[in-house]
């Protein structure tokens, strides 16, 4: 991982809402934006933006299922993401 990638991942993880999203995904695996928003008590729009940040940093992946977007933790974990997941 080069410095630019590391910076992107660290910035993505430096937010309590995004950490809450990862904690939820760790236990539920594959979840829609709406379900994540409901669980962490955040608006759909804000949750979607946080997920976009995590997606662009390759922390989470997504797949389209009809009109629903399903998110899950990326299989290609950065070491720092793996460490965070082990402690949350």
CSV table of N, CA and C in Angstrom, one decimal:
chain,number,residue,atom,x,y,z
A,1,UNK,N,0.9,-1.2,0.0
A,1,UNK,CA,0.0,0.0,0.0
A,1,UNK,C,0.9,1.2,0.0
A,2,UNK,N,0.7,2.1,-1.0
A,2,UNK,CA,1.5,3.3,-1.0
A,2,UNK,C,0.9,4.4,0.0
A,3,UNK,N,1.6,5.5,0.1
A,3,UNK,CA,1.2,6.5,1.1
A,3,UNK,C,-0.2,7.1,0.7
A,4,UNK,N,-0.4,7.3,-0.5
A,4,UNK,CA,-1.7,7.9,-0.9
A,4,UNK,C,-2.9,7.0,-0.6
A,5,UNK,N,-2.7,5.7,-0.8
A,5,UNK,CA,-3.8,4.7,-0.5
A,5,UNK,C,-4.0,4.7,1.0
A,6,UNK,N,-2.9,4.7,1.8
A,6,UNK,CA,-2.9,4.6,3.2
A,6,UNK,C,-3.7,5.9,3.7
A,7,UNK,N,-3.3,7.0,3.2
A,7,UNK,CA,-4.0,8.3,3.6
A,7,UNK,C,-5.5,8.2,3.3
A,8,UNK,N,-5.9,7.7,2.2
A,8,UNK,CA,-7.3,7.5,1.8
A,8,UNK,C,-8.1,6.6,2.8
A,9,UNK,N,-7.4,5.5,3.1
A,9,UNK,CA,-8.0,4.5,4.1
A,9,UNK,C,-8.2,5.2,5.5
A,10,UNK,N,-7.1,5.8,5.9
A,10,UNK,CA,-7.1,6.4,7.3
A,10,UNK,C,-8.2,7.5,7.3
A,11,UNK,N,-8.3,8.3,6.3
A,11,UNK,CA,-9.4,9.4,6.3
A,11,UNK,C,-10.7,8.7,6.3
A,12,UNK,N,-10.9,7.6,5.6
A,12,UNK,CA,-12.2,7.0,5.6
A,12,UNK,C,-12.6,6.4,6.9
A,13,UNK,N,-11.6,6.0,7.7
A,13,UNK,CA,-11.8,5.4,9.0
A,13,UNK,C,-11.9,6.4,10.1
A,14,UNK,N,-11.5,7.6,9.8
A,14,UNK,CA,-11.4,8.7,10.9
A,14,UNK,C,-12.8,9.4,11.1
A,15,UNK,N,-13.8,8.6,11.2
A,15,UNK,CA,-15.2,9.1,11.4
A,15,UNK,C,-16.0,8.1,12.2
A,16,UNK,N,-16.6,8.6,13.3
A,16,UNK,CA,-17.3,7.6,14.2
A,16,UNK,C,-18.5,7.0,13.5
A,17,UNK,N,-19.1,7.7,12.6
A,17,UNK,CA,-20.3,7.1,11.9
A,17,UNK,C,-19.8,5.9,10.9
A,18,UNK,N,-18.7,6.2,10.3
A,18,UNK,CA,-18.2,5.1,9.4
A,18,UNK,C,-17.6,3.9,10.1
A,19,UNK,N,-17.1,4.2,11.3
A,19,UNK,CA,-16.7,3.1,12.2
A,19,UNK,C,-17.9,2.3,12.6
A,20,UNK,N,-19.0,3.0,13.0
A,20,UNK,CA,-20.2,2.3,13.3
A,20,UNK,C,-20.8,1.5,12.2
A,21,UNK,N,-20.7,2.0,11.0
A,21,UNK,CA,-21.1,1.2,9.8
A,21,UNK,C,-20.3,0.0,9.7
A,22,UNK,N,-19.0,0.1,9.8
A,22,UNK,CA,-18.1,-1.1,9.7
A,22,UNK,C,-18.5,-2.1,10.8
A,23,UNK,N,-18.7,-1.6,12.0
A,23,UNK,CA,-19.0,-2.5,13.1
A,23,UNK,C,-20.3,-3.3,12.8
A,24,UNK,N,-21.3,-2.6,12.3
A,24,UNK,CA,-22.6,-3.2,11.9
A,24,UNK,C,-22.4,-4.2,10.8
A,25,UNK,N,-21.6,-3.9,9.8
A,25,UNK,CA,-21.4,-4.8,8.7
A,25,UNK,C,-20.6,-6.0,9.1
A,26,UNK,N,-19.7,-5.8,10.1
A,26,UNK,CA,-18.9,-7.0,10.6
A,26,UNK,C,-19.8,-8.1,11.1
A,27,UNK,N,-20.9,-7.7,11.7
A,27,UNK,CA,-21.8,-8.7,12.3
A,27,UNK,C,-23.0,-9.1,11.4
A,28,UNK,N,-23.3,-8.3,10.4
A,28,UNK,CA,-24.4,-8.6,9.5
A,28,UNK,C,-24.0,-9.0,8.1
A,29,UNK,N,-22.8,-8.8,7.8
A,29,UNK,CA,-22.2,-9.1,6.5
A,29,UNK,C,-22.7,-8.3,5.3
A,30,UNK,N,-23.9,-8.6,4.8
A,30,UNK,CA,-24.4,-8.0,3.6
A,30,UNK,C,-25.7,-7.2,3.9
A,31,UNK,N,-25.7,-5.9,3.8
A,31,UNK,CA,-26.8,-5.1,4.3
A,31,UNK,C,-27.1,-4.0,3.3
A,32,UNK,N,-28.4,-3.6,3.2
A,32,UNK,CA,-28.8,-2.5,2.3
A,32,UNK,C,-28.5,-1.2,3.0
A,33,UNK,N,-28.4,-0.1,2.2
A,33,UNK,CA,-28.2,1.2,2.8
A,33,UNK,C,-29.3,1.6,3.8
A,34,UNK,N,-30.5,1.3,3.4
A,34,UNK,CA,-31.7,1.6,4.3
A,34,UNK,C,-31.6,0.9,5.7
A,35,UNK,N,-31.2,-0.3,5.7
A,35,UNK,CA,-31.0,-1.1,6.9
A,35,UNK,C,-29.9,-0.5,7.8
A,36,UNK,N,-28.8,-0.2,7.1
A,36,UNK,CA,-27.7,0.4,7.8
A,36,UNK,C,-28.1,1.7,8.4
A,37,UNK,N,-28.8,2.6,7.7
A,37,UNK,CA,-29.2,3.9,8.1
A,37,UNK,C,-30.1,3.7,9.3
A,38,UNK,N,-31.0,2.8,9.3
A,38,UNK,CA,-31.9,2.6,10.4
A,38,UNK,C,-31.2,2.1,11.7
A,39,UNK,N,-30.2,1.2,11.5
A,39,UNK,CA,-29.5,0.7,12.6
A,39,UNK,C,-28.6,1.7,13.3
A,40,UNK,N,-27.9,2.6,12.5
A,40,UNK,CA,-27.0,3.5,13.1
A,40,UNK,C,-27.7,4.9,13.4
A,41,UNK,N,-29.0,4.9,13.1
A,41,UNK,CA,-29.9,6.1,13.3
A,41,UNK,C,-29.3,7.4,12.6
A,42,UNK,N,-29.2,7.2,11.3
A,42,UNK,CA,-28.7,8.3,10.5
A,42,UNK,C,-29.6,8.3,9.2
A,43,UNK,N,-29.7,9.4,8.6
A,43,UNK,CA,-30.5,9.5,7.4
A,43,UNK,C,-30.0,8.6,6.3
A,44,UNK,N,-30.8,8.3,5.4
A,44,UNK,CA,-30.5,7.5,4.2
A,44,UNK,C,-29.4,8.2,3.4
A,45,UNK,N,-29.6,9.5,3.2
A,45,UNK,CA,-28.6,10.2,2.4
A,45,UNK,C,-27.2,10.3,3.1
A,46,UNK,N,-27.2,10.6,4.4
A,46,UNK,CA,-25.9,10.7,5.1
A,46,UNK,C,-25.2,9.3,5.1
A,47,UNK,N,-26.0,8.3,5.3
A,47,UNK,CA,-25.4,6.9,5.3
A,47,UNK,C,-24.8,6.6,4.0
A,48,UNK,N,-25.6,6.9,2.9
A,48,UNK,CA,-25.1,6.7,1.6
A,48,UNK,C,-23.8,7.4,1.3
A,49,UNK,N,-23.7,8.6,1.8
A,49,UNK,CA,-22.4,9.4,1.6
A,49,UNK,C,-21.2,8.7,2.3
A,50,UNK,N,-21.5,8.3,3.6
A,50,UNK,CA,-20.5,7.6,4.3
A,50,UNK,C,-20.0,6.3,3.6
A,51,UNK,N,-21.0,5.6,3.1
A,51,UNK,CA,-20.7,4.3,2.4
A,51,UNK,C,-19.9,4.6,1.2
A,52,UNK,N,-20.2,5.7,0.5
A,52,UNK,CA,-19.4,6.1,-0.7
A,52,UNK,C,-17.9,6.4,-0.4
A,53,UNK,N,-17.7,7.0,0.8
A,53,UNK,CA,-16.3,7.3,1.2
A,53,UNK,C,-15.6,5.9,1.5
A,54,UNK,N,-16.3,5.0,2.2
A,54,UNK,CA,-15.7,3.7,2.5
A,54,UNK,C,-15.5,2.9,1.2
A,55,UNK,N,-16.4,3.0,0.3
A,55,UNK,CA,-16.3,2.3,-1.0
A,55,UNK,C,-15.1,2.8,-1.8
A,56,UNK,N,-14.9,4.2,-1.9
A,56,UNK,CA,-13.8,4.7,-2.7
A,56,UNK,C,-12.5,4.4,-2.1
A,57,UNK,N,-12.5,4.1,-0.8
A,57,UNK,CA,-11.2,3.7,-0.1
A,57,UNK,C,-11.0,2.2,-0.1
A,58,UNK,N,-11.9,1.5,-0.8
A,58,UNK,CA,-11.8,0.0,-1.0
A,58,UNK,C,-12.0,-0.7,0.4
A,59,UNK,N,-12.7,-0.1,1.3
A,59,UNK,CA,-13.0,-0.7,2.6
A,59,UNK,C,-14.2,-1.6,2.5
A,60,UNK,N,-15.2,-1.1,1.7
A,60,UNK,CA,-16.4,-1.9,1.5
A,60,UNK,C,-16.6,-2.1,0.0
A,61,UNK,N,-17.4,-3.1,-0.3
A,61,UNK,CA,-17.8,-3.4,-1.7
A,61,UNK,C,-19.3,-3.3,-1.7
A,62,UNK,N,-19.9,-3.2,-2.9
A,62,UNK,CA,-21.3,-3.1,-3.1
A,62,UNK,C,-21.8,-3.9,-4.3
A,63,UNK,N,-23.0,-4.3,-4.2
A,63,UNK,CA,-23.6,-4.9,-5.4
A,63,UNK,C,-25.1,-4.5,-5.5
A,64,UNK,N,-25.5,-4.4,-6.7
A,64,UNK,CA,-26.9,-3.9,-7.0
A,64,UNK,C,-27.8,-5.2,-7.0
A,65,UNK,N,-28.9,-5.1,-6.3
A,65,UNK,CA,-29.9,-6.1,-6.4
A,65,UNK,C,-31.3,-5.4,-6.6
A,66,UNK,N,-31.6,-5.3,-7.9
A,66,UNK,CA,-32.8,-4.5,-8.3
A,66,UNK,C,-32.5,-3.1,-8.0
A,67,UNK,N,-33.4,-2.5,-7.3
A,67,UNK,CA,-33.2,-1.1,-6.9
A,67,UNK,C,-32.4,-0.9,-5.6
A,68,UNK,N,-32.1,-2.0,-5.0
A,68,UNK,CA,-31.4,-2.0,-3.7
A,68,UNK,C,-29.9,-2.2,-3.9
A,69,UNK,N,-29.1,-1.4,-3.1
A,69,UNK,CA,-27.7,-1.5,-3.1
A,69,UNK,C,-27.3,-2.2,-1.8
A,70,UNK,N,-26.6,-3.3,-1.9
A,70,UNK,CA,-26.1,-4.1,-0.8
A,70,UNK,C,-24.6,-3.8,-0.6
A,71,UNK,N,-24.3,-3.5,0.7
A,71,UNK,CA,-22.9,-3.3,1.0
A,71,UNK,C,-22.3,-4.4,1.9
A,72,UNK,N,-21.0,-4.6,1.8
A,72,UNK,CA,-20.4,-5.6,2.6
A,72,UNK,C,-18.9,-5.2,2.7
A,73,UNK,N,-18.2,-5.7,3.7
A,73,UNK,CA,-16.8,-5.4,3.9
A,73,UNK,C,-16.0,-6.1,2.8
A,74,UNK,N,-15.1,-5.4,2.3
A,74,UNK,CA,-14.3,-5.8,1.2
A,74,UNK,C,-13.4,-7.0,1.6
A,75,UNK,N,-13.3,-8.0,0.7
A,75,UNK,CA,-12.5,-9.2,0.9
A,75,UNK,C,-11.0,-8.8,0.9
A,76,UNK,N,-10.7,-7.7,0.1
A,76,UNK,CA,-9.3,-7.3,0.0
A,76,UNK,C,-9.1,-6.2,1.1
A,77,UNK,N,-8.8,-6.7,2.3
A,77,UNK,CA,-8.7,-5.8,3.5
A,77,UNK,C,-7.3,-5.3,3.6
A,78,UNK,N,-7.2,-4.0,3.8
A,78,UNK,CA,-5.9,-3.3,4.2
A,78,UNK,C,-5.6,-3.8,5.6
A,79,UNK,N,-4.3,-3.9,5.9
A,79,UNK,CA,-4.0,-4.4,7.3
A,79,UNK,C,-4.6,-3.5,8.4
A,80,UNK,N,-4.7,-2.2,8.1
A,80,UNK,CA,-5.2,-1.3,9.2
A,80,UNK,C,-6.7,-1.6,9.3
A,81,UNK,N,-7.4,-1.9,8.3
A,81,UNK,CA,-8.9,-2.2,8.3
A,81,UNK,C,-9.0,-3.5,9.1
A,82,UNK,N,-8.2,-4.5,8.8
A,82,UNK,CA,-8.3,-5.8,9.5
A,82,UNK,C,-8.1,-5.6,11.0
A,83,UNK,N,-7.1,-4.8,11.4
A,83,UNK,CA,-6.8,-4.5,12.8
A,83,UNK,C,-8.0,-3.8,13.4
A,84,UNK,N,-8.6,-2.8,12.8
A,84,UNK,CA,-9.8,-2.1,13.3
A,84,UNK,C,-10.9,-3.1,13.5
A,85,UNK,N,-11.2,-3.9,12.5
A,85,UNK,CA,-12.3,-4.9,12.7
A,85,UNK,C,-12.1,-5.9,13.8
A,86,UNK,N,-10.8,-6.1,14.1
A,86,UNK,CA,-10.5,-7.1,15.2
A,86,UNK,C,-10.8,-6.4,16.6
A,87,UNK,N,-10.8,-5.1,16.7
A,87,UNK,CA,-11.0,-4.5,18.0
A,87,UNK,C,-12.3,-3.8,18.2
A,88,UNK,N,-13.1,-3.7,17.1
A,88,UNK,CA,-14.5,-3.1,17.3
A,88,UNK,C,-15.5,-4.2,17.5
